[in-house]
Amino acid sequence: QSLLIEAVEYYEEALQIFKEALGDRHPSVATTLSNIADVYDDQGRYEEALAYYEEALQILKEALGNRHPDVATTLHNIASVYKAQGRDEEALAYYEEALSISKEALGDRHPSVATTLSNIA
């Protein structure tokens, strides 16, 4: 548990550096936000995880476009949090959007597609 807290502290420091060096809306900022969300998700702090994932999602959509594989990954992560909360309908909607983007961007036989299909099942 203390290692996870320490991880968030390091990620928060990295986040500030990225924002100062690259600007608030850079994909590296989104990646760091997602990393923080991952830690909160691992801790069962789902609302905090969702807030960080949603911010990352908005940055990625602005920086890379709505149909980029990184957007699909973030949608998948959000869906996983909803699934962990028992919010199955919301999870399914996010999984389906992630699946659509992954198939379009990466092809029907990509491992990311298989992962999303497995999580929908």
PDB file of C-alpha atoms in Angstrom:
ATOM      1  CA  GLN A   1       0.000   0.000   0.000  1.00  0.00           C
ATOM      2  CA  SER A   2       2.793   2.435   0.874  1.00  0.00           C
ATOM      3  CA  LEU A   3       4.471   1.640  -2.447  1.00  0.00           C
ATOM      4  CA  LEU A   4       1.292   2.619  -4.276  1.00  0.00           C
ATOM      5  CA  ILE A   5       1.127   5.896  -2.377  1.00  0.00           C
ATOM      6  CA  GLU A   6       4.759   6.527  -3.250  1.00  0.00           C
ATOM      7  CA  ALA A   7       4.029   5.698  -6.891  1.00  0.00           C
ATOM      8  CA  VAL A   8       1.295   8.338  -7.010  1.00  0.00           C
ATOM      9  CA  GLU A   9       3.676  10.897  -5.524  1.00  0.00           C
ATOM     10  CA  TYR A  10       6.244  10.187  -8.233  1.00  0.00           C
ATOM     11  CA  TYR A  11       3.606  10.265 -10.954  1.00  0.00           C
ATOM     12  CA  GLU A  12       2.274  13.591  -9.628  1.00  0.00           C
ATOM     13  CA  GLU A  13       5.794  15.032  -9.758  1.00  0.00           C
ATOM     14  CA  ALA A  14       6.243  13.730 -13.302  1.00  0.00           C
ATOM     15  CA  LEU A  15       2.855  15.179 -14.222  1.00  0.00           C
ATOM     16  CA  GLN A  16       3.904  18.657 -13.113  1.00  0.00           C
ATOM     17  CA  ILE A  17       7.157  18.418 -15.068  1.00  0.00           C
ATOM     18  CA  PHE A  18       5.355  17.296 -18.231  1.00  0.00           C
ATOM     19  CA  LYS A  19       2.820  20.097 -17.891  1.00  0.00           C
ATOM     20  CA  GLU A  20       5.556  22.697 -17.443  1.00  0.00           C
ATOM     21  CA  ALA A  21       7.722  21.351 -20.261  1.00  0.00           C
ATOM     22  CA  LEU A  22       5.108  20.251 -22.792  1.00  0.00           C
ATOM     23  CA  GLY A  23       1.861  21.977 -21.857  1.00  0.00           C
ATOM     24  CA  ASP A  24      -1.293  20.751 -20.151  1.00  0.00           C
ATOM     25  CA  ARG A  25      -2.715  18.995 -23.229  1.00  0.00           C
ATOM     26  CA  HIS A  26       0.251  16.893 -24.368  1.00  0.00           C
ATOM     27  CA  PRO A  27      -0.128  13.098 -24.772  1.00  0.00           C
ATOM     28  CA  SER A  28       2.614  12.560 -22.160  1.00  0.00           C
ATOM     29  CA  VAL A  29       0.382  14.335 -19.662  1.00  0.00           C
ATOM     30  CA  ALA A  30      -2.438  11.958 -20.606  1.00  0.00           C
ATOM     31  CA  THR A  31      -0.175   8.934 -20.161  1.00  0.00           C
ATOM     32  CA  THR A  32       0.833  10.093 -16.700  1.00  0.00           C
ATOM     33  CA  LEU A  33      -2.788  10.764 -15.757  1.00  0.00           C
ATOM     34  CA  SER A  34      -3.610   7.219 -16.854  1.00  0.00           C
ATOM     35  CA  ASN A  35      -0.747   5.861 -14.768  1.00  0.00           C
ATOM     36  CA  ILE A  36      -2.144   7.618 -11.705  1.00  0.00           C
ATOM     37  CA  ALA A  37      -5.598   6.270 -12.539  1.00  0.00           C
ATOM     38  CA  ASP A  38      -4.141   2.756 -12.753  1.00  0.00           C
ATOM     39  CA  VAL A  39      -2.813   3.049  -9.211  1.00  0.00           C
ATOM     40  CA  TYR A  40      -6.142   4.336  -7.900  1.00  0.00           C
ATOM     41  CA  ASP A  41      -7.923   1.518  -9.732  1.00  0.00           C
ATOM     42  CA  ASP A  42      -5.587  -1.021  -8.106  1.00  0.00           C
ATOM     43  CA  GLN A  43      -6.457   0.480  -4.720  1.00  0.00           C
ATOM     44  CA  GLY A  44     -10.196   0.271  -5.393  1.00  0.00           C
ATOM     45  CA  ARG A  45     -10.432   4.070  -5.439  1.00  0.00           C
ATOM     46  CA  TYR A  46     -12.663   3.940  -8.482  1.00  0.00           C
ATOM     47  CA  GLU A  47     -14.076   7.468  -8.547  1.00  0.00           C
ATOM     48  CA  GLU A  48     -10.584   8.937  -8.413  1.00  0.00           C
ATOM     49  CA  ALA A  49      -9.442   6.525 -11.112  1.00  0.00           C
ATOM     50  CA  LEU A  50     -12.356   7.541 -13.330  1.00  0.00           C
ATOM     51  CA  ALA A  51     -11.596  11.238 -12.907  1.00  0.00           C
ATOM     52  CA  TYR A  52      -7.996  10.750 -14.018  1.00  0.00           C
ATOM     53  CA  TYR A  53      -8.939   8.442 -16.901  1.00  0.00           C
ATOM     54  CA  GLU A  54     -11.586  10.900 -18.127  1.00  0.00           C
ATOM     55  CA  GLU A  55      -9.096  13.771 -18.124  1.00  0.00           C
ATOM     56  CA  ALA A  56      -6.589  11.610 -19.991  1.00  0.00           C
ATOM     57  CA  LEU A  57      -9.283  10.647 -22.492  1.00  0.00           C
ATOM     58  CA  GLN A  58     -10.104  14.269 -23.283  1.00  0.00           C
ATOM     59  CA  ILE A  59      -6.447  15.138 -23.810  1.00  0.00           C
ATOM     60  CA  LEU A  60      -5.886  12.128 -26.071  1.00  0.00           C
ATOM     61  CA  LYS A  61      -8.949  12.911 -28.169  1.00  0.00           C
ATOM     62  CA  GLU A  62      -7.772  16.502 -28.610  1.00  0.00           C
ATOM     63  CA  ALA A  63      -4.160  15.575 -29.333  1.00  0.00           C
ATOM     64  CA  LEU A  64      -4.537  12.370 -31.347  1.00  0.00           C
ATOM     65  CA  GLY A  65      -8.125  12.307 -32.603  1.00  0.00           C
ATOM     66  CA  ASN A  66     -11.176  10.331 -31.521  1.00  0.00           C
ATOM     67  CA  ARG A  67     -10.200   7.110 -33.323  1.00  0.00           C
ATOM     68  CA  HIS A  68      -6.620   6.641 -32.122  1.00  0.00           C
ATOM     69  CA  PRO A  69      -5.583   3.348 -30.448  1.00  0.00           C
ATOM     70  CA  ASP A  70      -4.545   5.223 -27.291  1.00  0.00           C
ATOM     71  CA  VAL A  71      -8.102   6.539 -27.048  1.00  0.00           C
ATOM     72  CA  ALA A  72      -9.346   2.946 -27.302  1.00  0.00           C
ATOM     73  CA  THR A  73      -7.002   1.872 -24.505  1.00  0.00           C
ATOM     74  CA  THR A  74      -8.278   4.619 -22.230  1.00  0.00           C
ATOM     75  CA  LEU A  75     -11.901   3.794 -23.041  1.00  0.00           C
ATOM     76  CA  HIS A  76     -11.120   0.169 -22.195  1.00  0.00           C
ATOM     77  CA  ASN A  77      -9.598   1.220 -18.868  1.00  0.00           C
ATOM     78  CA  ILE A  78     -12.673   3.291 -18.010  1.00  0.00           C
ATOM     79  CA  ALA A  79     -14.891   0.334 -18.908  1.00  0.00           C
ATOM     80  CA  SER A  80     -12.870  -1.899 -16.593  1.00  0.00           C
ATOM     81  CA  VAL A  81     -13.438   0.484 -13.686  1.00  0.00           C
ATOM     82  CA  TYR A  82     -17.161   0.572 -14.390  1.00  0.00           C
ATOM     83  CA  LYS A  83     -17.180  -3.230 -14.542  1.00  0.00           C
ATOM     84  CA  ALA A  84     -15.394  -3.428 -11.178  1.00  0.00           C
ATOM     85  CA  GLN A  85     -18.094  -1.163  -9.740  1.00  0.00           C
ATOM     86  CA  GLY A  86     -20.860  -3.378 -11.107  1.00  0.00           C
ATOM     87  CA  ARG A  87     -21.914  -0.658 -13.555  1.00  0.00           C
ATOM     88  CA  ASP A  88     -22.245  -3.154 -16.377  1.00  0.00           C
ATOM     89  CA  GLU A  89     -24.248  -1.061 -18.856  1.00  0.00           C
ATOM     90  CA  GLU A  90     -21.769   1.793 -18.686  1.00  0.00           C
ATOM     91  CA  ALA A  91     -18.887  -0.657 -18.943  1.00  0.00           C
ATOM     92  CA  LEU A  92     -20.398  -2.266 -22.027  1.00  0.00           C
ATOM     93  CA  ALA A  93     -20.823   1.088 -23.786  1.00  0.00           C
ATOM     94  CA  TYR A  94     -17.165   1.969 -23.219  1.00  0.00           C
ATOM     95  CA  TYR A  95     -15.960  -1.511 -24.184  1.00  0.00           C
ATOM     96  CA  GLU A  96     -17.959  -1.355 -27.414  1.00  0.00           C
ATOM     97  CA  GLU A  97     -16.504   2.031 -28.346  1.00  0.00           C
ATOM     98  CA  ALA A  98     -12.998   0.780 -27.536  1.00  0.00           C
ATOM     99  CA  LEU A  99     -13.620  -2.320 -29.639  1.00  0.00           C
ATOM    100  CA  SER A 100     -14.819  -0.289 -32.613  1.00  0.00           C
ATOM    101  CA  ILE A 101     -11.769   1.977 -32.521  1.00  0.00           C
ATOM    102  CA  SER A 102      -9.353  -0.931 -32.031  1.00  0.00           C
ATOM    103  CA  LYS A 103     -10.781  -2.875 -34.959  1.00  0.00           C
ATOM    104  CA  GLU A 104     -10.650   0.203 -37.186  1.00  0.00           C
ATOM    105  CA  ALA A 105      -7.153   1.284 -36.163  1.00  0.00           C
ATOM    106  CA  LEU A 106      -5.442  -2.054 -35.565  1.00  0.00           C
ATOM    107  CA  GLY A 107      -7.431  -4.661 -37.478  1.00  0.00           C
ATOM    108  CA  ASP A 108      -9.822  -7.405 -36.410  1.00  0.00           C
ATOM    109  CA  ARG A 109      -7.093  -9.851 -35.360  1.00  0.00           C
ATOM    110  CA  HIS A 110      -5.028  -7.591 -33.094  1.00  0.00           C
ATOM    111  CA  PRO A 111      -4.449  -8.718 -29.473  1.00  0.00           C
ATOM    112  CA  SER A 112      -6.087  -5.509 -28.203  1.00  0.00           C
ATOM    113  CA  VAL A 113      -9.274  -6.547 -29.976  1.00  0.00           C
ATOM    114  CA  ALA A 114      -9.098  -9.981 -28.349  1.00  0.00           C
ATOM    115  CA  THR A 115      -8.567  -8.440 -24.912  1.00  0.00           C
ATOM    116  CA  THR A 116     -11.591  -6.193 -25.276  1.00  0.00           C
ATOM    117  CA  LEU A 117     -13.731  -9.061 -26.560  1.00  0.00           C
ATOM    118  CA  SER A 118     -12.690 -11.154 -23.559  1.00  0.00           C
ATOM    119  CA  ASN A 119     -13.621  -8.384 -21.159  1.00  0.00           C
ATOM    120  CA  ILE A 120     -17.012  -7.894 -22.779  1.00  0.00           C
ATOM    121  CA  ALA A 121     -17.811 -11.607 -22.422  1.00  0.00           C
TER     122      ALA A 121
END
